[in-house]
Amino acid sequence: MSKSEMQSVRGVHINGQWLDGMGSPLSLIDPVSGQPYATVSTADVTMLDDAVRAASAALPGWRSTPAAARGRLLERMARLIEAAGSPLVQLQMQCSGKPQAEAELDVADVVATFDYYATCCMQQALFSQEVQLPDPAFAASVQLLPVGVVGLIVPWNFPMVTSSWKLAPALAAGCTVVLKPSELTPLAEISLLKLLQEAGLPEGVVNLVCGGGETGAALAGHPGIAKLSFTGSNKTGQAVMHSAADRMARVSLELGGKSALVVLDDADLPQAVALAVAGAYFNAGQMCSATSRILVQQSLYPAFLDAMQQAVRAIQVGGPDDASTGMGPLISHAQQQRVVGFIHRGVAEGGRLLCDGRLQAESRPGCFVGPTLFIDLPGDSLLWREEIFGPVACIRSFRDDAEAIRLTNDSDYGLVATVVGSDAARSRQLAEQLDVGMVWLGTPQLIFPQTAWGGFKRSGIGRELGPWGLRSFQEVRHIVCNSAT
């Protein structure tokens, strides 16, 4: 889709048909230039009702489809995504301003997720199994059944990726879906749904309703939705949970993070700096797993500061069309202003700027903020404690492993952490005392579909990916009988 012409896109898909939405259209903004490049039609309340009814009507047929057949469809989907890899990469770059390498990782992640859940559909134990009882006079079995019609509300920072993390297991489980993309990046989900159609998905199994926050709120509160899976901010996640509570709907919430990267005194310095840069500035820091609190042991702290500053200043900020770009723009002017406001606040709270990303915001069009690096922030600073969702990292030192654990766990969030050190046993011992859902030991932030994703405390409820992601879309039914029957 060319940026030189305004595109008009249908953003409503109900029961196998693409429709002109009756709601207020969305204007999509190119984060590199700051200019509009497309309009997308949206669903009104009536169309949302129609989408839920279509999913409800399709549910009996889809949940009775053998799991192996559902898996074959997911495998076809993975191959179609592979075949469409180049245009999908370009679409990710267009929607988000991502550098090409980041967009390529996104598409590969989508393929891996559909492939993984295709293989899950071939494992009978994930859908039913016998239960061993202590009394030989009785026999029991457990069935893992689709929860029903599910509402999926996905964010803008990893369009298509987060959707695949929800869509693939929901379809594998036998659920039908109403998907609400972010109002900032809906073209990714529109393309994904077109590929699902091409893969042979029956009509009504997945329905799509583009729109703003009011559309998401209406979906969250719809009485026809049995389960809501939401990824986004804590504030919106709380609203989703309140709405679901009124009718006891099931929820999965993947929310914020304020994660730590711990650099031990025996760490390899170049490796530690590389992991710190990637953890803080990948996707322009717009990720819930950003390790924006960097903790460095005192003896290594001076050398780390020098090397980190050099690495951060070497990051090339620009659009995806420039091959030298190492970090792209933020998603919107609103996000840009929010992040710049955080930087102002950090200075006011006594932090010392080593690298100031505000210069990028002031000197070029679009939604840019450069990589920003703070030291000397007090422990109660908002920048140290709250998610910024932008390229802002804060560094402080620690004395010993006990203090590193205390500082890491001194957070309202508990999504991820990274530990960098040469002593594998020491690193693992430290990792096992961190209150987070995922710890990387000396590795980049690799996320495999076989491993669970989610966190402790305010970072959310439930898990995505792995068999846990499938279970989140299943209900449990046991059957107990006389062993003779």
mmCIF file of N, CA, C and O in Angstrom, residues 15 25 29 38 40 138 143 145 152 162 166-167 172 208 212 332 344 353 398 409 452 474-475 485:
data_model
loop_
_atom_site.group_PDB
_atom_site.id
_atom_site.type_symbol
_atom_site.label_atom_id
_atom_site.label_comp_id
_atom_site.label_asym_id
_atom_site.label_seq_id
_atom_site.Cartn_x
_atom_site.Cartn_y
_atom_site.Cartn_z
ATOM 1 N N ASN A 15 -18.984 -12.607 9.244
ATOM 2 C CA ASN A 15 -19.533 -13.796 8.592
ATOM 3 C C ASN A 15 -18.992 -13.970 7.177
ATOM 4 O O ASN A 15 -19.728 -14.279 6.246
ATOM 5 N N PRO A 25 -14.829 6.850 10.685
ATOM 6 C CA PRO A 25 -13.626 6.243 10.111
ATOM 7 C C PRO A 25 -12.363 6.632 10.865
ATOM 8 O O PRO A 25 -12.283 7.694 11.479
ATOM 9 N N ILE A 29 -1.950 7.478 10.542
ATOM 10 C CA ILE A 29 -0.862 8.441 10.405
ATOM 11 C C ILE A 29 0.462 7.711 10.260
ATOM 12 O O ILE A 29 0.778 6.807 11.044
ATOM 13 N N ALA A 38 -4.000 6.643 5.118
ATOM 14 C CA ALA A 38 -5.130 5.746 4.854
ATOM 15 C C ALA A 38 -6.277 6.071 5.801
ATOM 16 O O ALA A 38 -6.072 6.624 6.886
ATOM 17 N N VAL A 40 -9.733 4.003 7.439
ATOM 18 C CA VAL A 40 -10.294 2.666 7.656
ATOM 19 C C VAL A 40 -11.691 2.824 8.234
ATOM 20 O O VAL A 40 -11.891 3.549 9.217
ATOM 21 N N PHE A 138 -13.938 -47.104 39.953
ATOM 22 C CA PHE A 138 -14.384 -45.952 39.180
ATOM 23 C C PHE A 138 -13.336 -45.575 38.138
ATOM 24 O O PHE A 138 -12.141 -45.861 38.293
ATOM 25 N N GLN A 143 -12.060 -33.619 29.789
ATOM 26 C CA GLN A 143 -12.180 -33.020 28.468
ATOM 27 C C GLN A 143 -11.871 -31.530 28.580
ATOM 28 O O GLN A 143 -12.356 -30.853 29.493
ATOM 29 N N LEU A 145 -12.446 -28.239 26.704
ATOM 30 C CA LEU A 145 -13.424 -27.790 25.714
ATOM 31 C C LEU A 145 -13.251 -26.311 25.408
ATOM 32 O O LEU A 145 -12.808 -25.536 26.259
ATOM 33 N N LEU A 152 -11.054 -10.627 21.328
ATOM 34 C CA LEU A 152 -9.616 -10.386 21.364
ATOM 35 C C LEU A 152 -9.360 -8.910 21.094
ATOM 36 O O LEU A 152 -9.742 -8.395 20.037
ATOM 37 N N THR A 162 0.941 -9.963 18.260
ATOM 38 C CA THR A 162 0.088 -10.197 19.423
ATOM 39 C C THR A 162 -1.227 -10.835 19.008
ATOM 40 O O THR A 162 -1.778 -11.668 19.734
ATOM 41 N N LYS A 166 -2.964 -14.711 20.183
ATOM 42 C CA LYS A 166 -4.321 -14.956 20.678
ATOM 43 C C LYS A 166 -5.142 -15.785 19.685
ATOM 44 O O LYS A 166 -5.844 -16.724 20.060
ATOM 45 N N LEU A 167 -5.061 -15.402 18.408
ATOM 46 C CA LEU A 167 -5.885 -16.067 17.394
ATOM 47 C C LEU A 167 -5.550 -17.549 17.253
ATOM 48 O O LEU A 167 -6.449 -18.394 17.218
ATOM 49 N N ALA A 172 -7.237 -23.045 17.672
ATOM 50 C CA ALA A 172 -6.856 -24.420 17.992
ATOM 51 C C ALA A 172 -7.794 -25.019 19.025
ATOM 52 O O ALA A 172 -8.155 -26.204 18.950
ATOM 53 N N LEU A 208 -13.959 -9.387 12.402
ATOM 54 C CA LEU A 208 -13.084 -8.272 12.747
ATOM 55 C C LEU A 208 -13.882 -6.978 12.790
ATOM 56 O O LEU A 208 -14.683 -6.700 11.889
ATOM 57 N N GLY A 212 -12.189 2.590 17.641
ATOM 58 C CA GLY A 212 -11.410 3.160 18.717
ATOM 59 C C GLY A 212 -11.719 2.512 20.051
ATOM 60 O O GLY A 212 -12.241 1.384 20.121
ATOM 61 N N SER A 332 2.926 7.475 17.409
ATOM 62 C CA SER A 332 2.027 8.606 17.195
ATOM 63 C C SER A 332 2.585 9.852 17.845
ATOM 64 O O SER A 332 3.488 9.790 18.701
ATOM 65 N N HIS A 344 11.129 15.266 30.605
ATOM 66 C CA HIS A 344 11.102 16.515 31.366
ATOM 67 C C HIS A 344 10.952 16.225 32.865
ATOM 68 O O HIS A 344 11.630 16.839 33.703
ATOM 69 N N LEU A 353 20.791 13.455 32.683
ATOM 70 C CA LEU A 353 20.700 12.923 31.332
ATOM 71 C C LEU A 353 22.088 12.708 30.748
ATOM 72 O O LEU A 353 22.888 13.642 30.667
ATOM 73 N N PHE A 398 24.447 -1.365 42.127
ATOM 74 C CA PHE A 398 24.098 -2.152 43.317
ATOM 75 C C PHE A 398 25.376 -2.771 43.877
ATOM 76 O O PHE A 398 26.390 -2.923 43.181
ATOM 77 N N ASN A 409 12.954 -6.714 42.449
ATOM 78 C CA ASN A 409 11.613 -7.067 42.929
ATOM 79 C C ASN A 409 10.853 -5.885 43.520
ATOM 80 O O ASN A 409 9.650 -5.983 43.770
ATOM 81 N N ALA A 452 5.746 -19.910 27.972
ATOM 82 C CA ALA A 452 4.630 -19.054 28.369
ATOM 83 C C ALA A 452 5.051 -17.580 28.402
ATOM 84 O O ALA A 452 6.208 -17.247 28.643
ATOM 85 N N GLN A 474 -9.812 -22.695 27.009
ATOM 86 C CA GLN A 474 -10.513 -23.951 27.243
ATOM 87 C C GLN A 474 -11.198 -23.969 28.599
ATOM 88 O O GLN A 474 -10.725 -23.346 29.558
ATOM 89 N N GLU A 475 -12.307 -24.676 28.673
ATOM 90 C CA GLU A 475 -12.960 -25.016 29.926
ATOM 91 C C GLU A 475 -12.695 -26.499 30.222
ATOM 92 O O GLU A 475 -12.404 -27.282 29.304
ATOM 93 N N THR A 485 -18.613 -49.671 33.331
ATOM 94 C CA THR A 485 -19.474 -49.141 32.252
ATOM 95 C C THR A 485 -18.653 -48.562 31.120
ATOM 96 O O THR A 485 -17.495 -48.212 31.273
#
